[in-house]
Coordinates of C-alpha atoms in Angstrom, one line a residue:
Chain V
G18 CA 18.3 0.2 12.6
A19 CA 15.5 1.8 14.5
V20 CA 14.8 0.7 18.1
V21 CA 11.5 -0.8 19.3
S22 CA 11.1 -1.6 23.0
Q23 CA 8.6 -3.8 24.7
H24 CA 7.7 -4.1 28.4
P25 CA 7.6 -6.3 30.2
S26 CA 9.9 -8.9 28.7
W27 CA 8.1 -11.6 30.5
V28 CA 5.1 -12.0 32.7
I29 CA 3.4 -14.7 34.6
C30 CA -0.2 -14.3 35.6
K31 CA -3.1 -16.3 37.0
S32 CA -5.9 -17.4 34.8
G33 CA -8.7 -14.8 34.6
T34 CA -6.5 -11.8 35.0
S35 CA -5.6 -9.2 32.4
V36 CA -2.1 -8.3 31.2
K37 CA -1.0 -5.2 29.4
I38 CA 2.1 -5.2 27.2
E39 CA 3.6 -1.9 26.0
C40 CA 5.4 -1.3 22.8
R41 CA 7.4 1.9 22.1
S42 CA 9.3 3.2 19.1
L43 CA 12.3 4.9 20.6
D44 CA 13.8 6.9 17.8
F45 CA 11.2 7.2 15.1
Q46 CA 7.5 7.9 14.7
A47 CA 5.5 4.7 14.3
T48 CA 2.6 5.6 12.1
T49 CA 1.7 1.9 11.9
M50 CA 2.2 -0.7 14.6
F51 CA 1.6 -4.5 14.4
W52 CA 1.2 -7.1 17.0
Y53 CA 2.3 -10.7 16.4
R54 CA 2.1 -13.9 18.2
Q55 CA 4.6 -16.7 17.9
F56 CA 4.5 -20.3 19.1
P57 CA 7.6 -22.3 19.6
K58 CA 9.4 -23.2 16.3
Q59 CA 6.8 -21.4 14.2
S60 CA 6.6 -18.3 12.1
L61 CA 5.1 -15.0 13.1
M62 CA 1.3 -14.8 13.2
L63 CA -0.1 -11.3 12.7
M64 CA -2.8 -10.5 15.2
A65 CA -3.7 -6.9 14.3
T66 CA -2.5 -3.7 12.7
S67 CA -3.0 -0.3 14.2
N68 CA -2.6 3.2 13.0
E69 CA -2.0 6.1 15.4
G70 CA -5.3 7.4 16.6
S71 CA -7.4 4.8 14.8
K72 CA -9.0 1.5 15.8
A73 CA -7.0 -1.6 15.2
T74 CA -7.7 -3.9 12.3
Y75 CA -7.7 -7.5 13.5
E76 CA -6.8 -10.6 11.5
Q77 CA -9.4 -13.2 11.0
G78 CA -9.9 -15.4 14.0
V79 CA -8.4 -12.9 16.5
E80 CA -10.9 -11.9 19.1
K81 CA -10.8 -8.1 19.3
D82 CA -12.6 -8.1 22.7
K83 CA -9.9 -10.4 24.2
F84 CA -6.9 -8.7 22.7
L85 CA -7.4 -5.0 23.2
I86 CA -5.0 -2.8 21.2
N87 CA -4.5 0.9 21.7
H88 CA -2.2 3.1 19.6
A89 CA -2.6 6.4 21.3
S90 CA 0.5 8.1 20.1
L91 CA 3.1 7.9 17.4
T92 CA 5.5 6.1 19.8
L93 CA 3.3 3.9 21.9
S94 CA 1.0 1.0 21.4
T95 CA -0.4 -1.3 24.0
L96 CA -1.8 -4.8 23.9
T97 CA -4.1 -5.9 26.7
V98 CA -4.9 -9.6 27.0
T99 CA -8.1 -9.7 28.9
S100 CA -9.2 -12.6 31.1
A101 CA -6.1 -14.5 30.1
H102 CA -6.2 -18.3 30.0
P103 CA -3.5 -20.9 29.7
E104 CA -4.0 -21.2 25.9
D105 CA -3.1 -17.5 25.7
S106 CA 0.4 -18.3 26.8
S107 CA 2.7 -17.4 24.0
F108 CA 5.5 -15.0 22.8
Y109 CA 4.0 -11.7 21.8
I110 CA 6.0 -9.4 19.6
C111 CA 5.2 -5.9 18.5
S112 CA 6.5 -4.3 15.3
A113 CA 6.5 -0.7 14.1
R114 CA 6.9 1.2 10.9
D115 CA 7.1 4.8 9.8
T116 CA 5.1 4.4 6.6
R117 CA 7.3 7.1 4.9
A118 CA 9.9 4.3 4.8
P119 CA 9.7 0.6 3.9
E120 CA 11.4 -0.9 6.9
Q121 CA 9.5 -2.6 9.7
F122 CA 11.2 -3.1 13.0
F123 CA 10.4 -5.6 15.8
G124 CA 10.5 -5.3 19.5
P125 CA 12.3 -7.9 21.7
G126 CA 9.0 -9.8 22.5
T127 CA 7.1 -10.5 25.7
R128 CA 6.8 -14.0 27.0
L129 CA 3.4 -14.5 28.6
T130 CA 2.7 -17.5 30.8
V131 CA -0.8 -17.9 32.2
L132 CA -1.1 -20.4 35.0
Chain F
G17 CA -3.2 -13.0 -1.0
E18 CA 0.6 -13.4 -0.9
N19 CA 2.2 -16.7 -0.1
V20 CA 5.9 -17.0 0.8
E21 CA 7.6 -20.3 0.7
Q22 CA 11.0 -20.9 2.3
H23 CA 13.2 -23.8 1.8
P24 CA 14.9 -25.8 3.3
S25 CA 13.6 -25.7 6.9
T26 CA 17.1 -26.4 8.3
L27 CA 20.6 -25.7 7.1
S28 CA 23.9 -26.7 8.6
V29 CA 27.2 -25.4 7.4
Q30 CA 30.8 -25.5 8.5
E31 CA 32.2 -22.3 9.9
G32 CA 33.7 -20.3 7.1
D33 CA 31.5 -21.7 4.4
S34 CA 28.8 -19.8 2.6
A35 CA 25.0 -20.3 3.3
V36 CA 22.3 -19.6 0.8
I37 CA 18.6 -19.5 1.9
K38 CA 15.9 -19.2 -0.8
C39 CA 12.4 -18.0 -0.8
T40 CA 9.6 -17.8 -3.4
Y41 CA 6.6 -15.5 -3.4
S42 CA 3.3 -15.6 -5.3
D43 CA 2.1 -12.0 -5.6
S44 CA 3.8 -10.2 -8.5
A45 CA 2.7 -6.9 -6.9
S46 CA 5.0 -7.4 -3.9
N47 CA 7.8 -4.9 -4.1
Y48 CA 9.6 -5.1 -0.7
F49 CA 11.5 -8.1 0.5
P50 CA 13.1 -8.0 4.0
W51 CA 15.1 -10.7 5.8
Y52 CA 15.0 -11.1 9.5
K53 CA 17.3 -13.0 11.9
Q54 CA 15.7 -14.3 15.1
E55 CA 17.8 -15.6 18.0
L56 CA 16.3 -17.8 20.6
G57 CA 14.0 -15.8 22.9
K58 CA 14.4 -12.6 21.0
G59 CA 12.4 -10.6 18.5
P60 CA 13.3 -10.7 14.8
Q61 CA 16.1 -8.3 13.7
L62 CA 16.0 -6.8 10.2
I63 CA 19.3 -7.7 8.6
I64 CA 18.9 -6.7 5.0
D65 CA 16.1 -5.9 2.6
I66 CA 15.6 -5.3 -1.1
R67 CA 13.1 -3.5 -3.2
S68 CA 11.8 -4.7 -6.5
N69 CA 13.7 -2.1 -8.5
V70 CA 17.0 -3.6 -7.5
G71 CA 18.4 -7.0 -8.4
E72 CA 21.0 -7.4 -5.7
K73 CA 22.1 -5.7 -2.5
K74 CA 25.1 -6.4 -0.3
D75 CA 26.1 -5.4 3.2
Q76 CA 29.4 -6.8 4.3
R77 CA 29.0 -10.6 4.6
I78 CA 25.3 -10.6 3.7
A79 CA 23.8 -10.2 0.3
V80 CA 20.3 -10.6 -1.1
T81 CA 19.3 -11.2 -4.7
L82 CA 15.9 -10.8 -6.3
N83 CA 14.6 -12.4 -9.5
K84 CA 11.2 -10.8 -10.2
T85 CA 10.5 -12.9 -13.2
A86 CA 10.9 -16.2 -11.3
K87 CA 9.5 -14.6 -8.1
H88 CA 12.2 -15.7 -5.9
F89 CA 14.8 -14.1 -3.7
S90 CA 17.8 -15.4 -1.8
L91 CA 19.9 -14.5 1.2
H92 CA 23.6 -15.2 0.9
I93 CA 25.9 -15.3 3.9
T94 CA 29.6 -15.6 3.3
E95 CA 32.3 -16.6 5.7
T96 CA 29.8 -17.9 8.2
Q97 CA 30.5 -17.7 11.9
P98 CA 28.9 -19.5 14.9
E99 CA 27.1 -16.3 15.8
D100 CA 25.2 -16.5 12.5
S101 CA 23.4 -19.5 13.9
A102 CA 19.7 -18.4 14.3
V103 CA 16.3 -18.7 12.6
Y104 CA 16.1 -16.6 9.4
F105 CA 12.7 -15.4 8.1
C106 CA 12.1 -14.0 4.6
A107 CA 9.1 -11.8 3.9
A108 CA 7.3 -10.1 1.1
R109 CA 5.0 -7.1 1.0
P110 CA 3.0 -5.3 -1.7
P111 CA 2.8 -1.5 -1.9
G112 CA 0.6 0.5 0.4
A113 CA 0.9 2.3 3.7
N114 CA -1.1 -0.4 5.5
S115 CA 0.1 -3.4 3.6
K116 CA 1.3 -6.3 5.6
L117 CA 4.4 -8.5 5.5
T118 CA 3.9 -12.1 4.7
F119 CA 6.5 -14.3 6.3
G120 CA 8.0 -17.6 5.3
K121 CA 8.1 -20.4 7.8
G122 CA 11.7 -19.7 8.7
I123 CA 14.9 -21.7 8.4
T124 CA 17.2 -22.7 11.2
L125 CA 20.8 -22.1 10.3
S126 CA 23.4 -23.9 12.3
V127 CA 27.1 -23.0 11.8
R128 CA 29.4 -25.7 13.0
P129 CA 32.6 -24.5 14.6

């Protein structure tokens, strides 16, 4: 299957700081990218959907000013958690899809810990 | 919107036995049904998928069946191995370039050596 990478794989930061997570599709053009959040032993919770060059569409209850998403190219999307707080600690996973095909591929995830 | 139910929440099988995981969906417009395997601390890995114009698909030890009338689909793993132990998620998605996957809650499969 296609490869999606994420960086960093884990990050620890102090409360009040901002953290940027990068998501790249390595061998295909990701016309649509998705950002998920996952709590321990739970399913995937979609945070937002973004199309290359367009503003992201956020799911209900997700603060767009707190979780900034940029999808500047067909291979790169970034999620910035602004003014992070301990309750933002979670496993963040990006996903990418070339909408000419049905498959959606996931990155390896980023473990964020806010102290 | 779409609702995907996955049962049971845990499944334990003896190595070498078969495992079957079932999911139901609510939106008859859904036409794409992937299955993901997630190991601890990793992202979900697409292992097999099926489209609504097909009733069954097989890839080595893994197969997926779809019953559109009953709106359920199942993952079948034969000759299970300890490395099959993971959380498995089913999902469903309607047509459309920006349509979203709706996931089940996941099932933890344990394969006993």
